[in-house]
mmCIF file of C-alpha atoms and ligand atoms in Angstrom:
data_model
loop_
_atom_site.group_PDB
_atom_site.id
_atom_site.type_symbol
_atom_site.label_atom_id
_atom_site.label_comp_id
_atom_site.label_asym_id
_atom_site.label_seq_id
_atom_site.Cartn_x
_atom_site.Cartn_y
_atom_site.Cartn_z
ATOM 1 C CA MET T 19 38.584 235.088 -34.946
ATOM 2 C CA HIS T 20 39.144 231.699 -33.245
ATOM 3 C CA ASP T 21 36.316 230.221 -31.214
ATOM 4 C CA ILE T 22 33.693 232.732 -32.420
ATOM 5 C CA SER T 23 30.735 231.597 -34.495
ATOM 6 C CA PHE T 24 27.877 233.614 -35.943
ATOM 7 C CA GLY T 25 24.269 232.620 -36.517
ATOM 8 C CA LYS T 26 20.608 233.345 -35.944
ATOM 9 C CA ALA T 27 19.531 233.663 -32.325
ATOM 10 C CA GLU T 28 17.675 230.736 -30.769
ATOM 11 C CA LEU T 29 14.626 231.267 -28.555
ATOM 12 C CA SER T 30 16.570 229.699 -25.672
ATOM 13 C CA GLU T 31 19.067 232.601 -25.902
ATOM 14 C CA ALA T 32 16.492 235.348 -25.189
ATOM 15 C CA LEU T 33 17.450 235.798 -21.525
ATOM 16 C CA ARG T 34 21.158 236.087 -22.361
ATOM 17 C CA LEU T 35 20.373 238.463 -25.221
ATOM 18 C CA SER T 36 18.395 240.628 -22.796
ATOM 19 C CA VAL T 37 21.360 240.788 -20.386
ATOM 20 C CA LEU T 38 23.894 241.408 -23.179
ATOM 21 C CA LEU T 39 21.899 244.261 -24.748
ATOM 22 C CA LYS T 40 21.364 245.966 -21.377
ATOM 23 C CA THR T 41 25.040 245.607 -20.470
ATOM 24 C CA VAL T 42 26.408 247.013 -23.734
ATOM 25 C CA TYR T 43 23.839 249.830 -23.745
ATOM 26 C CA ILE T 44 24.886 250.946 -20.238
ATOM 27 C CA GLN T 45 28.608 250.717 -21.046
ATOM 28 C CA THR T 46 28.135 252.718 -24.257
ATOM 29 C CA TYR T 47 25.657 255.419 -23.308
ATOM 30 C CA ASP T 48 25.501 255.712 -19.498
ATOM 31 C CA ILE T 49 29.001 257.100 -19.169
ATOM 32 C CA GLU T 50 27.877 259.467 -16.420
ATOM 33 C CA GLY T 51 25.930 256.806 -14.543
ATOM 34 C CA ILE T 52 22.588 255.130 -15.095
ATOM 35 C CA THR T 53 19.795 257.665 -15.585
ATOM 36 C CA ILE T 54 16.147 256.912 -14.838
ATOM 37 C CA GLU T 55 15.450 257.513 -18.527
ATOM 38 C CA SER T 56 17.857 254.834 -19.689
ATOM 39 C CA ALA T 57 16.836 252.437 -16.886
ATOM 40 C CA ASN T 58 13.226 252.715 -18.085
ATOM 41 C CA PHE T 59 14.291 252.395 -21.728
ATOM 42 C CA ILE T 60 16.433 249.282 -21.403
ATOM 43 C CA THR T 61 13.989 247.536 -19.046
ATOM 44 C CA LYS T 62 11.274 247.874 -21.686
ATOM 45 C CA ALA T 63 13.242 247.631 -24.946
ATOM 46 C CA PHE T 64 15.435 244.720 -23.855
ATOM 47 C CA ALA T 65 12.904 242.722 -21.833
ATOM 48 C CA LYS T 66 13.276 238.947 -22.318
ATOM 49 C CA GLU T 67 9.633 238.634 -23.430
ATOM 50 C CA ARG T 68 10.060 241.373 -26.046
ATOM 51 C CA ILE T 69 13.207 239.690 -27.391
ATOM 52 C CA GLU T 70 11.386 236.345 -27.589
ATOM 53 C CA GLY T 71 8.735 238.122 -29.674
ATOM 54 C CA ILE T 72 11.361 239.539 -32.026
ATOM 55 C CA ILE T 73 13.005 236.106 -32.475
ATOM 56 C CA LYS T 74 9.617 234.579 -33.374
ATOM 57 C CA ASP T 75 8.646 237.456 -35.718
ATOM 58 C CA HIS T 76 9.623 236.935 -39.365
ATOM 59 C CA ARG T 77 9.878 240.734 -39.942
ATOM 60 C CA SER T 78 12.844 241.005 -37.613
ATOM 61 C CA GLN T 79 15.754 238.886 -36.571
ATOM 62 C CA PHE T 80 18.672 238.722 -34.153
ATOM 63 C CA MET T 81 22.064 237.456 -35.294
ATOM 64 C CA VAL T 82 24.411 236.505 -32.475
ATOM 65 C CA ALA T 83 28.127 235.893 -31.962
ATOM 66 C CA ARG T 84 28.939 232.925 -29.738
ATOM 67 C CA HIS T 85 32.189 232.173 -27.957
ATOM 68 C CA ARG T 86 32.262 228.571 -26.682
ATOM 69 C CA GLY T 87 28.482 228.598 -26.827
ATOM 70 C CA ASN T 88 28.184 231.846 -24.823
ATOM 71 C CA LEU T 89 26.875 235.125 -26.261
ATOM 72 C CA VAL T 90 29.458 237.859 -26.854
ATOM 73 C CA GLY T 91 27.627 240.035 -29.400
ATOM 74 C CA ALA T 92 24.295 240.569 -31.113
ATOM 75 C CA ALA T 93 22.793 242.416 -34.059
ATOM 76 C CA GLU T 94 19.151 243.135 -34.787
ATOM 77 C CA ILE T 95 17.757 243.265 -38.335
ATOM 78 C CA LEU T 96 14.450 245.073 -38.917
ATOM 79 C CA PHE T 97 13.193 243.991 -42.324
ATOM 80 C CA ASP T 98 10.052 246.098 -42.105
ATOM 81 C CA SER T 99 11.715 249.486 -41.665
ATOM 82 C CA MET T 100 11.839 252.801 -43.485
ATOM 83 C CA CYS T 101 14.785 255.094 -44.206
ATOM 84 C CA PRO T 102 13.914 258.381 -42.429
ATOM 85 C CA ILE T 103 15.820 260.445 -45.016
ATOM 86 C CA ARG T 104 14.773 258.850 -48.297
ATOM 87 C CA LYS T 105 11.348 257.804 -46.955
ATOM 88 C CA ILE T 106 11.517 254.424 -48.662
ATOM 89 C CA ALA T 107 11.088 250.938 -47.236
ATOM 90 C CA LEU T 108 14.518 249.484 -46.478
ATOM 91 C CA PRO T 109 15.842 246.950 -43.963
ATOM 92 C CA GLU T 110 17.553 248.470 -40.941
ATOM 93 C CA LEU T 111 20.383 247.353 -38.701
ATOM 94 C CA GLY T 112 18.568 248.030 -35.411
ATOM 95 C CA LYS T 113 21.437 247.195 -33.047
ATOM 96 C CA LEU T 114 25.043 246.028 -33.209
ATOM 97 C CA TYR T 115 26.301 245.324 -29.707
ATOM 98 C CA VAL T 116 29.553 243.601 -28.719
ATOM 99 C CA LEU T 117 30.642 242.904 -25.128
ATOM 100 C CA GLU T 118 33.458 245.299 -24.270
ATOM 101 C CA CYS T 119 36.022 242.578 -23.450
ATOM 102 C CA PHE T 120 35.554 241.231 -27.001
ATOM 103 C CA TYR T 121 36.087 244.578 -28.789
ATOM 104 C CA GLY T 122 38.710 244.685 -31.538
ATOM 105 C CA LYS T 123 38.634 240.942 -32.236
ATOM 106 C CA GLY T 124 36.475 240.975 -35.334
ATOM 107 C CA VAL T 125 33.163 240.209 -33.570
ATOM 108 C CA GLY T 126 31.480 243.427 -34.784
ATOM 109 C CA TYR T 127 32.746 242.860 -38.317
ATOM 110 C CA GLY T 128 31.642 239.208 -38.275
ATOM 111 C CA LEU T 129 28.158 240.126 -37.052
ATOM 112 C CA LEU T 130 27.760 242.896 -39.616
ATOM 113 C CA ASN T 131 28.872 240.501 -42.338
ATOM 114 C CA ALA T 132 26.308 237.923 -41.155
ATOM 115 C CA VAL T 133 23.591 240.606 -41.137
ATOM 116 C CA GLU T 134 24.464 241.838 -44.646
ATOM 117 C CA ASN T 135 24.464 238.262 -45.997
ATOM 118 C CA GLU T 136 21.060 237.589 -44.427
ATOM 119 C CA VAL T 137 19.625 240.832 -45.835
ATOM 120 C CA LYS T 138 20.920 239.923 -49.324
ATOM 121 C CA LYS T 139 19.564 236.378 -48.959
ATOM 122 C CA GLN T 140 16.117 237.882 -48.297
ATOM 123 C CA GLY T 141 16.400 239.770 -51.612
ATOM 124 C CA PHE T 142 17.311 243.293 -50.413
ATOM 125 C CA LYS T 143 20.110 245.364 -51.910
ATOM 126 C CA GLU T 144 20.612 248.045 -49.241
ATOM 127 C CA LEU T 145 20.822 248.338 -45.475
ATOM 128 C CA HIS T 146 20.525 251.465 -43.351
ATOM 129 C CA LEU T 147 21.198 252.246 -39.706
ATOM 130 C CA MET T 148 21.050 255.057 -37.186
ATOM 131 C CA VAL T 149 23.897 255.878 -34.871
ATOM 132 C CA TYR T 150 24.227 258.499 -32.106
ATOM 133 C CA ILE T 151 26.370 261.398 -33.375
ATOM 134 C CA LYS T 152 28.652 261.212 -30.314
ATOM 135 C CA ASN T 153 29.325 257.475 -30.822
ATOM 136 C CA THR T 154 32.510 258.143 -32.790
ATOM 137 C CA ARG T 155 33.875 254.602 -32.397
ATOM 138 C CA ALA T 156 30.783 253.118 -34.034
ATOM 139 C CA ILE T 157 30.610 255.803 -36.760
ATOM 140 C CA ALA T 158 34.269 255.163 -37.706
ATOM 141 C CA PHE T 159 33.601 251.403 -37.657
ATOM 142 C CA TYR T 160 30.603 251.756 -40.002
ATOM 143 C CA GLU T 161 32.509 254.089 -42.355
ATOM 144 C CA ARG T 162 35.295 251.502 -42.630
ATOM 145 C CA GLN T 163 32.646 248.902 -43.506
ATOM 146 C CA GLY T 164 31.404 251.054 -46.415
ATOM 147 C CA TYR T 165 28.453 252.905 -44.848
ATOM 148 C CA VAL T 166 27.863 256.495 -45.984
ATOM 149 C CA THR T 167 26.023 259.238 -44.106
ATOM 150 C CA LEU T 168 22.723 260.342 -45.673
ATOM 151 C CA GLY T 169 21.645 262.871 -43.031
ATOM 152 C CA MET T 170 20.442 263.240 -39.465
ATOM 153 C CA THR T 171 17.369 262.230 -37.515
ATOM 154 C CA ASP T 172 16.118 262.592 -33.925
ATOM 155 C CA PHE T 173 15.858 259.734 -31.448
ATOM 156 C CA LYS T 174 13.335 260.717 -28.755
ATOM 157 C CA MET T 175 13.431 259.260 -25.277
ATOM 158 C CA GLU T 176 11.367 260.367 -22.246
ATOM 159 C CA HIS T 177 12.848 263.808 -21.654
ATOM 160 C CA ASN T 178 15.663 264.134 -24.173
ATOM 161 C CA THR T 179 16.106 263.987 -27.910
ATOM 162 C CA TYR T 180 19.342 262.633 -29.347
ATOM 163 C CA LYS T 181 20.729 263.433 -32.801
ATOM 164 C CA ASN T 182 21.524 260.315 -34.817
ATOM 165 C CA LEU T 183 23.325 259.963 -38.147
ATOM 166 C CA VAL T 184 21.472 257.964 -40.769
ATOM 167 C CA MET T 185 23.948 255.774 -42.675
ATOM 168 C CA ASN T 186 23.380 253.511 -45.659
ATOM 169 C CA LYS T 187 25.234 250.847 -47.637
ATOM 170 C CA VAL T 188 24.530 249.403 -51.059
ATOM 171 C CA LEU T 189 25.250 245.682 -50.667
ATOM 172 C CA ASN T 190 27.302 244.042 -53.427
HETATM 173 C C1 COA Y 228 31.120 249.379 -32.721
HETATM 174 C C2 COA Y 228 31.344 247.934 -32.315
HETATM 175 C C3 COA Y 228 30.130 247.102 -32.723
HETATM 176 C C4 COA Y 228 32.581 247.392 -33.038
HETATM 177 O O1 COA Y 228 32.732 246.010 -32.676
HETATM 178 P P1 COA Y 228 34.163 245.290 -32.578
HETATM 179 O O2 COA Y 228 33.898 243.855 -32.332
HETATM 180 O O3 COA Y 228 35.035 245.996 -31.625
HETATM 181 O O4 COA Y 228 34.677 245.529 -34.059
HETATM 182 P P2 COA Y 228 35.783 244.671 -34.850
HETATM 183 O O5 COA Y 228 36.700 244.010 -33.900
HETATM 184 O O6 COA Y 228 35.096 243.811 -35.829
HETATM 185 O O7 COA Y 228 36.506 245.819 -35.613
HETATM 186 C C5 COA Y 228 37.199 246.802 -34.871
HETATM 187 C C6 COA Y 228 38.652 246.760 -35.269
HETATM 188 O O8 COA Y 228 39.274 245.540 -34.852
HETATM 189 C C7 COA Y 228 39.989 244.970 -35.956
HETATM 190 N N1 COA Y 228 40.025 243.521 -35.866
HETATM 191 C C8 COA Y 228 39.313 242.672 -36.609
HETATM 192 N N2 COA Y 228 39.643 241.418 -36.299
HETATM 193 C C9 COA Y 228 40.567 241.480 -35.324
HETATM 194 C C10 COA Y 228 41.278 240.513 -34.580
HETATM 195 N N3 COA Y 228 41.100 239.202 -34.783
HETATM 196 N N4 COA Y 228 42.136 240.946 -33.631
HETATM 197 C C11 COA Y 228 42.299 242.270 -33.419
HETATM 198 N N5 COA Y 228 41.664 243.221 -34.120
HETATM 199 C C12 COA Y 228 40.808 242.835 -35.044
HETATM 200 C C13 COA Y 228 39.173 245.403 -37.112
HETATM 201 O O9 COA Y 228 39.959 245.344 -38.309
HETATM 202 C C14 COA Y 228 38.859 246.800 -36.752
HETATM 203 O O10 COA Y 228 39.991 247.596 -36.972
HETATM 204 P P3 COA Y 228 39.821 249.058 -37.437
HETATM 205 O O11 COA Y 228 38.968 249.696 -36.372
HETATM 206 O O12 COA Y 228 41.210 249.609 -37.478
HETATM 207 O O13 COA Y 228 39.132 248.975 -38.758
HETATM 208 C C15 COA Y 228 31.608 247.795 -30.803
HETATM 209 O O14 COA Y 228 32.589 248.713 -30.437
HETATM 210 C C16 COA Y 228 30.381 248.008 -29.908
HETATM 211 O O15 COA Y 228 29.612 247.082 -29.657
HETATM 212 N N6 COA Y 228 30.218 249.223 -29.385
HETATM 213 C C17 COA Y 228 29.147 249.502 -28.402
HETATM 214 C C18 COA Y 228 27.769 249.484 -29.003
HETATM 215 C C19 COA Y 228 27.658 250.397 -30.185
HETATM 216 O O16 COA Y 228 28.086 251.522 -30.147
HETATM 217 N N7 COA Y 228 27.061 249.868 -31.271
HETATM 218 C C20 COA Y 228 26.858 250.629 -32.487
HETATM 219 C C21 COA Y 228 25.669 251.513 -32.432
HETATM 220 S S1 COA Y 228 24.148 250.568 -32.436
#
């Protein structure tokens, strides 16, 4: 897509990453309004300081999509992860979040491509991810990008447990 570039997140982008992740999370999951559970979750998980820590940590990484220098999407790679189905160490796509007004323009695809290239560059041959079973748009997107479902796992929050699909791709 024109005017979109992809690359590793800079430390100076942590605040914008924090706002982007919170925004996309709310738009995707809080479709009945913002619950106290998700407010607590996103405040902690997407705190600027926590994101700065992830950017500095070599075991994880954020890739970002920039439009005229502004953030429009982000993906998190967790190199030190484990597939919950196969119980083997494998890198994980922790997040893939695109701002809603940039949907359908190739930003998600471009980010995923950047993530897969980075994972291969680091010497890994597979990538797995977890996606909420009701997130049909994302599941269809991942299937079109070659990810296959291995099974299901639980994602526990404060009061609720959410069923997630575990998907995997062998990178060529
Ligand atoms: C799932 C998600 C990441 C997809 O991102 P996206 O940027 O909309 O995806 P893309 O634009 O790359 O691909 C979507 C479609 O647009 C098409 N597309 C690609 N480039 C395009 C372009 N320049 N113009 C128009 N359409 C384009 C793609 O071919 C694809 O078509 P298809 O669905 O028929 O295969 C995005 O919807 C999102 O962030 N959702 C909320 C968060 C979420 O659920 N994340 C996943 C769980 S962690």
